[in-house]
Coordinates of C-alpha atoms and ligand atoms in Angstrom, one line a residue:
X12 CA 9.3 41.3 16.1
X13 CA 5.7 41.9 15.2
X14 CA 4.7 38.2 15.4
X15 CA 3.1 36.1 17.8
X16 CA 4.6 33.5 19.4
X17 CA 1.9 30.4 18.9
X18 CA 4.0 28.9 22.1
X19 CA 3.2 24.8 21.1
X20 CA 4.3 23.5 24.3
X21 CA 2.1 25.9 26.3
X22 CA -0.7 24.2 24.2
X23 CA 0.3 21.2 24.7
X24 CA 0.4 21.0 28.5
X25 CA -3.1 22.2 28.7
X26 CA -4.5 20.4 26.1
X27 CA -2.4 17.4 28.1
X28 CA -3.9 18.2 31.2
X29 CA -7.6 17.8 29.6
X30 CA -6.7 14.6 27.9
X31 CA -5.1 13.4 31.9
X32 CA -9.0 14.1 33.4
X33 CA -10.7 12.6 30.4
X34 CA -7.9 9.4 31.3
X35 CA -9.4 9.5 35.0
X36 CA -12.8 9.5 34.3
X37 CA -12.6 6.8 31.7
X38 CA -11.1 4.3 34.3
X39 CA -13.0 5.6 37.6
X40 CA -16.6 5.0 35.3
X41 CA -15.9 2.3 33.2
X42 CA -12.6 1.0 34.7
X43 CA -11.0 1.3 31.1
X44 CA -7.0 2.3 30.8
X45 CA -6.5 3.6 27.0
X46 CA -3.6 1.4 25.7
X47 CA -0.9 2.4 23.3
X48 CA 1.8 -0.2 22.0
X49 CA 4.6 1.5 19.9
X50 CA 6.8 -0.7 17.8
X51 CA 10.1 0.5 17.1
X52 CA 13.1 -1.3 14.9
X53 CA 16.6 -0.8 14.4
X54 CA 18.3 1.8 16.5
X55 CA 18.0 5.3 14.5
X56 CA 18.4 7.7 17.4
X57 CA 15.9 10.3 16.0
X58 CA 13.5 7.7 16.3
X59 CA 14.2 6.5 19.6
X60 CA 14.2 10.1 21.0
X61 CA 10.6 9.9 19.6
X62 CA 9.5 7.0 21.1
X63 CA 10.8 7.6 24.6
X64 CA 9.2 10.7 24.0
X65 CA 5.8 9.0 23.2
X66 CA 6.3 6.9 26.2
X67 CA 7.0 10.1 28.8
X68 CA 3.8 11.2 27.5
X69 CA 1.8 8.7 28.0
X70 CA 3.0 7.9 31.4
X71 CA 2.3 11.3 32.5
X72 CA -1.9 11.3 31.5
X73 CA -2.2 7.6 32.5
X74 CA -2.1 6.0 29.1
X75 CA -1.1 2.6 29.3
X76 CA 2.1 2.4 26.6
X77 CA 4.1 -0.8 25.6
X78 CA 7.2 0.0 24.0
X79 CA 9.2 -2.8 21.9
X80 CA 12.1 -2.2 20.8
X81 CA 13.4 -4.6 18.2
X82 CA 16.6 -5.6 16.7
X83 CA 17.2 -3.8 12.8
X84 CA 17.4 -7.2 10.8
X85 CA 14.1 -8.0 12.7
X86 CA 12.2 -10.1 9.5
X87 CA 9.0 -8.4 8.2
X88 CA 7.1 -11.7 9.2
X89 CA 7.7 -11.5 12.8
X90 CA 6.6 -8.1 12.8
X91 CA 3.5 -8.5 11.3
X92 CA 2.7 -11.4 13.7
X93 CA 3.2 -8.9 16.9
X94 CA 1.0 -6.4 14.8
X95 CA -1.8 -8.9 14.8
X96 CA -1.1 -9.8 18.1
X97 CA -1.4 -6.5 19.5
X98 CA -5.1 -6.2 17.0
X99 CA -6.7 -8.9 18.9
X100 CA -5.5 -7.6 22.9
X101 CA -8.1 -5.8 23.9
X102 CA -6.0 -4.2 26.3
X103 CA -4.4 -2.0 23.3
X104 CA -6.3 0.6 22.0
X105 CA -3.5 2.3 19.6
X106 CA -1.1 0.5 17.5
X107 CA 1.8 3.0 15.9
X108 CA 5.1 1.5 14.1
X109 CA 7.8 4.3 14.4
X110 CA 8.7 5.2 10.6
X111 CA 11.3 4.7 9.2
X112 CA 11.4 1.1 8.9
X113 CA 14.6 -0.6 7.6
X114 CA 14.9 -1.0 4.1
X115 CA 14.5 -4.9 4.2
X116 CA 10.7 -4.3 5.7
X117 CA 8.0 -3.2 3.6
X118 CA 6.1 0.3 5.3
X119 CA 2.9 -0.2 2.9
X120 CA 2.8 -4.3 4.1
X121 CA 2.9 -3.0 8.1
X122 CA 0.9 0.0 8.0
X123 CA -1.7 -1.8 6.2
X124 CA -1.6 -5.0 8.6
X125 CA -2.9 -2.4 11.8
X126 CA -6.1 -2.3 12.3
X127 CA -8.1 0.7 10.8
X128 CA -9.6 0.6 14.3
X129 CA -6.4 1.2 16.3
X130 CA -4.5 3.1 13.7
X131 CA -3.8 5.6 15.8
X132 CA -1.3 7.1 13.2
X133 CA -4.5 7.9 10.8
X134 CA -2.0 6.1 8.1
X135 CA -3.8 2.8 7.2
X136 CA -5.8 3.5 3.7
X137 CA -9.2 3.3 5.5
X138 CA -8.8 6.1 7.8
X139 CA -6.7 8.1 4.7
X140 CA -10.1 7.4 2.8
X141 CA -13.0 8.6 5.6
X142 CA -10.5 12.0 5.6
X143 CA -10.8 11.8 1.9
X144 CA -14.4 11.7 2.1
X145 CA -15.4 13.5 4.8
X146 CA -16.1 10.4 7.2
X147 CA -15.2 9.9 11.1
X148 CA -11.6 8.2 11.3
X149 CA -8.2 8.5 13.1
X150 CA -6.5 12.0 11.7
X151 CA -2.6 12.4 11.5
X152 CA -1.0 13.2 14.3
X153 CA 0.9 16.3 13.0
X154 CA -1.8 17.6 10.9
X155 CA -4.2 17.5 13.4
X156 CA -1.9 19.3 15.8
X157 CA -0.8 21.8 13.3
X158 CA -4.9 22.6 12.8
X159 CA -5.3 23.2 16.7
X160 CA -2.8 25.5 16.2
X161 CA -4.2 27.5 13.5
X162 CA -7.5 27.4 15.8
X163 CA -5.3 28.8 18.6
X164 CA -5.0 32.2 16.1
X165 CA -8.6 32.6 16.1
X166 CA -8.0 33.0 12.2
X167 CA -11.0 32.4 10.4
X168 CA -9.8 29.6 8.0
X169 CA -12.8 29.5 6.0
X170 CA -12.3 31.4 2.7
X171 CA -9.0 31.9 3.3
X172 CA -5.5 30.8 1.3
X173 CA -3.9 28.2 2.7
X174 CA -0.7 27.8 0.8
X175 CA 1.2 24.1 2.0
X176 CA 4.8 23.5 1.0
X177 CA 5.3 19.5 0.8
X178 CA 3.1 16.8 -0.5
X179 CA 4.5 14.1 2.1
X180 CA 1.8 11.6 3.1
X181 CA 2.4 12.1 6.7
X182 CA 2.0 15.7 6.5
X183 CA 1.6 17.9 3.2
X184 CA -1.6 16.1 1.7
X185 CA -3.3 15.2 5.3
X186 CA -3.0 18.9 6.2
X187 CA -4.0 20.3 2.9
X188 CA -7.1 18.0 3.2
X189 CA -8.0 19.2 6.4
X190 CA -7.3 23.1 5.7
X191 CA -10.4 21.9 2.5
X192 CA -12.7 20.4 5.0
X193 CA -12.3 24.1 6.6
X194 CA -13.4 25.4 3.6
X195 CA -9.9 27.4 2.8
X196 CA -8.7 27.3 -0.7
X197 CA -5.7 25.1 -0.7
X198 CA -2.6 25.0 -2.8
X199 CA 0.4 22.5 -2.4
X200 CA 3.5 23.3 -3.4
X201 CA 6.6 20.6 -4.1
X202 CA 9.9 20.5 -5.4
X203 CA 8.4 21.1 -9.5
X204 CA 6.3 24.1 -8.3
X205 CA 7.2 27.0 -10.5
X206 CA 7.3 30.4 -8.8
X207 CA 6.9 28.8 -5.0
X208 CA 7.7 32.7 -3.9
X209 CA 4.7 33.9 -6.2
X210 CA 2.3 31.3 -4.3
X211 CA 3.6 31.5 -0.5
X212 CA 3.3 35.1 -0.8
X213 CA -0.4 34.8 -1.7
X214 CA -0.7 32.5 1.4
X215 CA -2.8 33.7 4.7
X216 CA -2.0 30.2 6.3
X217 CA 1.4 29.0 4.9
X218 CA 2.6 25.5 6.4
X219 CA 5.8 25.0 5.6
X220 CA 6.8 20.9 5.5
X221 CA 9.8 20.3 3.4
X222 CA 12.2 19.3 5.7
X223 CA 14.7 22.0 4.0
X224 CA 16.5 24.6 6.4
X225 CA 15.5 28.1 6.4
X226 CA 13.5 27.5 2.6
X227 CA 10.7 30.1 3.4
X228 CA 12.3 33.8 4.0
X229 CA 11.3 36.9 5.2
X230 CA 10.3 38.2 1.1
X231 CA 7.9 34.6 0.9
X232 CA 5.8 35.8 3.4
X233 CA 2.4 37.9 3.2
X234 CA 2.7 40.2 6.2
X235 CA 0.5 39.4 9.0
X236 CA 0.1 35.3 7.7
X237 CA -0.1 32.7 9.9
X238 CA 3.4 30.6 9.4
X239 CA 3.3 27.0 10.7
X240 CA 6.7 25.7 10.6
X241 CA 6.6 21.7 10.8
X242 CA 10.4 21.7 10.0
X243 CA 13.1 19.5 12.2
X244 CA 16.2 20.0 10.8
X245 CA 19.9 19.4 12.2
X246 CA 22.2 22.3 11.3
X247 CA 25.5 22.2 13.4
X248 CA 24.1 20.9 15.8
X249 CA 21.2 22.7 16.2
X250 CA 17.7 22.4 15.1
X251 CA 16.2 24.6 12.6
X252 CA 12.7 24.4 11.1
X253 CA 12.0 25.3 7.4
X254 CA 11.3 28.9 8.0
X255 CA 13.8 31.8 8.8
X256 CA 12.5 32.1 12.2
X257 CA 13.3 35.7 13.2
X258 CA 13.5 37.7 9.8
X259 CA 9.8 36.0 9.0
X260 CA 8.5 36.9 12.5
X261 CA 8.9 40.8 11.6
X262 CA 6.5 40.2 8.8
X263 CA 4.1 37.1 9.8
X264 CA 1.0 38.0 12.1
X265 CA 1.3 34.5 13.3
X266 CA 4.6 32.1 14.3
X267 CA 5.3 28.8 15.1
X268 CA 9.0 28.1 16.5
X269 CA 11.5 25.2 16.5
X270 CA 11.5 23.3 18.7
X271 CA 8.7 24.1 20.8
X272 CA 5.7 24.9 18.3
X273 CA 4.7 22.1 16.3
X274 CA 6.6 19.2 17.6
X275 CA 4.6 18.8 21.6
X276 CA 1.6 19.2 19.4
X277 CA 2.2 16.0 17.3
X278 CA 2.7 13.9 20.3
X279 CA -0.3 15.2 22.2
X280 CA -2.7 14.2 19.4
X281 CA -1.1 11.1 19.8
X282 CA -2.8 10.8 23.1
X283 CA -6.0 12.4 22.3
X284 CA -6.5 9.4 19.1
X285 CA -5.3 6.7 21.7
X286 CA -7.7 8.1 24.0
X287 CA -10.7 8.3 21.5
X288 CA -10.1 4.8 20.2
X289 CA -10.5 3.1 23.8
X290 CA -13.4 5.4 24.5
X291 CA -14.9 4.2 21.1
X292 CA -13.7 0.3 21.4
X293 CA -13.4 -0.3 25.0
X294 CA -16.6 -1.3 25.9
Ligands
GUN6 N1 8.1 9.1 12.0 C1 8.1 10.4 11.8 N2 6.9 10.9 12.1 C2 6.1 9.8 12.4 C3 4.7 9.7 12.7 O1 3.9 10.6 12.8 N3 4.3 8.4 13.0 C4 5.2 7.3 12.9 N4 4.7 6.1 13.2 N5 6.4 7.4 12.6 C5 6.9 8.7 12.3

C-alpha cells in the first residue's frame, strides 16, 4: 500500500479532547454548559445507533445533550411545537432532528422551523445561504469534518482539482462549496455525469459521496490523490464505503477508511458547532 492512512478516529479524539477544555473553560468563566437536544422519530436503527452515538459524545466533553425519542406516527404538529420549545430554552444551544423523518412529516417544514441560530446541522436555508455567500454560519457536520481532514494532508487545496461525486444537500454541494471557498476548482459529479472515470481521474482531492459500494476503483484514481470516502454502506453484513479501499490505497497519496475515517469526524463537528453556538448565544 503506498497510501496514507488519514486515521479519522485518531483526529477525532484529539480534536475531542480540545473541544472537552474549551467545554471547561466555558462553564468555570462564565458558568455556561453548551446544550444540545437531538430529536429523533420512529425507530430506524441506523439512526438510533447515530443518536446514541451523538449522545456518548457529548457526555464525554461535558455537552449537555437531551435526547427524545419519539413514537414513528408522531404528527408533524407536535414536533414542531417541541422545536419551538427547545428555540426559546436558553439552556439549548444546538437543535438537530435526526434525518430521515417518516414519510408523513415534512423535512423542509422542520428543518426550517429551527432556529438559524441553533441549527447546529448548518441545514436551515439561512446558514445554507451565509455558506453560499461567504458569511459566518453553522457548516455541515460532515463537510466540515471531511475539510479538517484534507487539512490533516497538508495538501495545498488552493489551485487544486477537487473532483466530488454526489450532489446530496447534506454532503455533495456543502463540500463542493467549501473546497470553492478554498479556492480549488471544483467539479460535481451525479448519476447523468458522462465519463465520471474521465473526471475522477483528473481529481487531486476526490470525495466520493454516493452511497454506492466500491463505485470509485483503483483505474478512477490519479495516483498520489487525496481520496475522502464518505461512504456507509451495508454489504453482508459488513460496512463498505464508496471506494475500493485497498486496490485504491496502492495508487492514492491520501486515504480515508470505513469505518473509522470520515464517520468520528462528522460527529465531532457536531460538538465543535454546539460548542460555538453557546459561546456565541450564551451570554
Ligand atoms: N442523517 C444522516 N446524516 C445526518 C446529519 O448529518 N444530520 C441529521 N440531522 N440527520 C442525519
Amino acid at each position: 500500500m503506498s497510501a496514507q492512512i488519514l486515521d479519522g478516529k485518531r483526529l477525532a479524539a484529539a480534536l475531542r479532547q480540545q473541544i472537552k477544555k474549551e467545554v471547561d473553560d466555558l462553564r468555570k468563566t462564565r458558568g455556561l454548559v453548551p446544550g444540545l437536544a437531538v430529536l429523533l422519530v420512529g425507530d430506524d436503527p441506523a439512526s438510533q445507533s447515530y443518536v446514541r452515538g451523538k449522545e456518548k459524545a457529548s457526555a464525554e466533553v461535558g455537552i449537555h445533550s437531551v435526547v427524545e425519542h419519539l413514537p414513528g406516527d408522531l404528527a408533524e404538529e407536535v414536533l414542531l411545537e417541541k422545536i419551538d420549545r427547545y428555540n426559546s430554552d436558553p439552556a439549548i444551544h444546538g437543535i438537530l432532528v435526526q434525518l430521515p423523518l417518516p414519510g408523513h412529516i415534512s423535512q423542509d417544514r422542520v428543518i426550517h422551523r429551527i432556529s438559524p441560530e441553533k441549527d447546529v446541522d448548518g441545514f436551515h436555508p439561512w446558514n445554507v445561504g451565509r455558506l453560499y455567500s461567504d458569511g459566518e454560519g453553522f457548516i455541515p457536520c460532515t463537510p466540515a469534518g471531511i475539510l479538517e481532514m484534507v487539512h490533516r494532508t497538508g495538501v495545498d487545496v488552493a489551485g487544486r482539482h477537487a473532483v466530488v461525486v454526489g450532489r446530496s444537500r447534506i454532503v455533495g454541494r456543502p463540500v463542493a462549496q467549501l473546497l470553492l471557498r478554498e479556492n480549488a476548482t471544483v467539479t460535481i459529479c451525479h448519476s447523468k455525469t458522462r465519463d465520471l472515470p474521465g473526471l475522477t481521474r483528473q481529481a487531486d482531492i476526490l470525495v466520493a459521496a454516493v452511497g454506492r459500494p466500491r463505485l470509485i476503483t483503483a483505474d478512477m484514481v490519479k495516483p498520489g490523490a487525496v481520496v475522502i470516502d464518505v461512504g456507509v454502506n451495508r454489504v453482508d453484513g459488513r460496512l463498505v464505503g464508496d471506494v475500493d479501499f485497498e486496490p485504491v490505497a496502492e495508487v492514492a497519496g491520501w486515504i480515508t477508511p470505513v469505518p473509522g475515517g470520515v464517520g468520528p469526524m462528522t460527529i465531532t463537528m457536531l460538538l465543535s458547532n454546539t460548542l460555538w453556538s453557546a459561546k456565541r448565544t450564551g451570554k
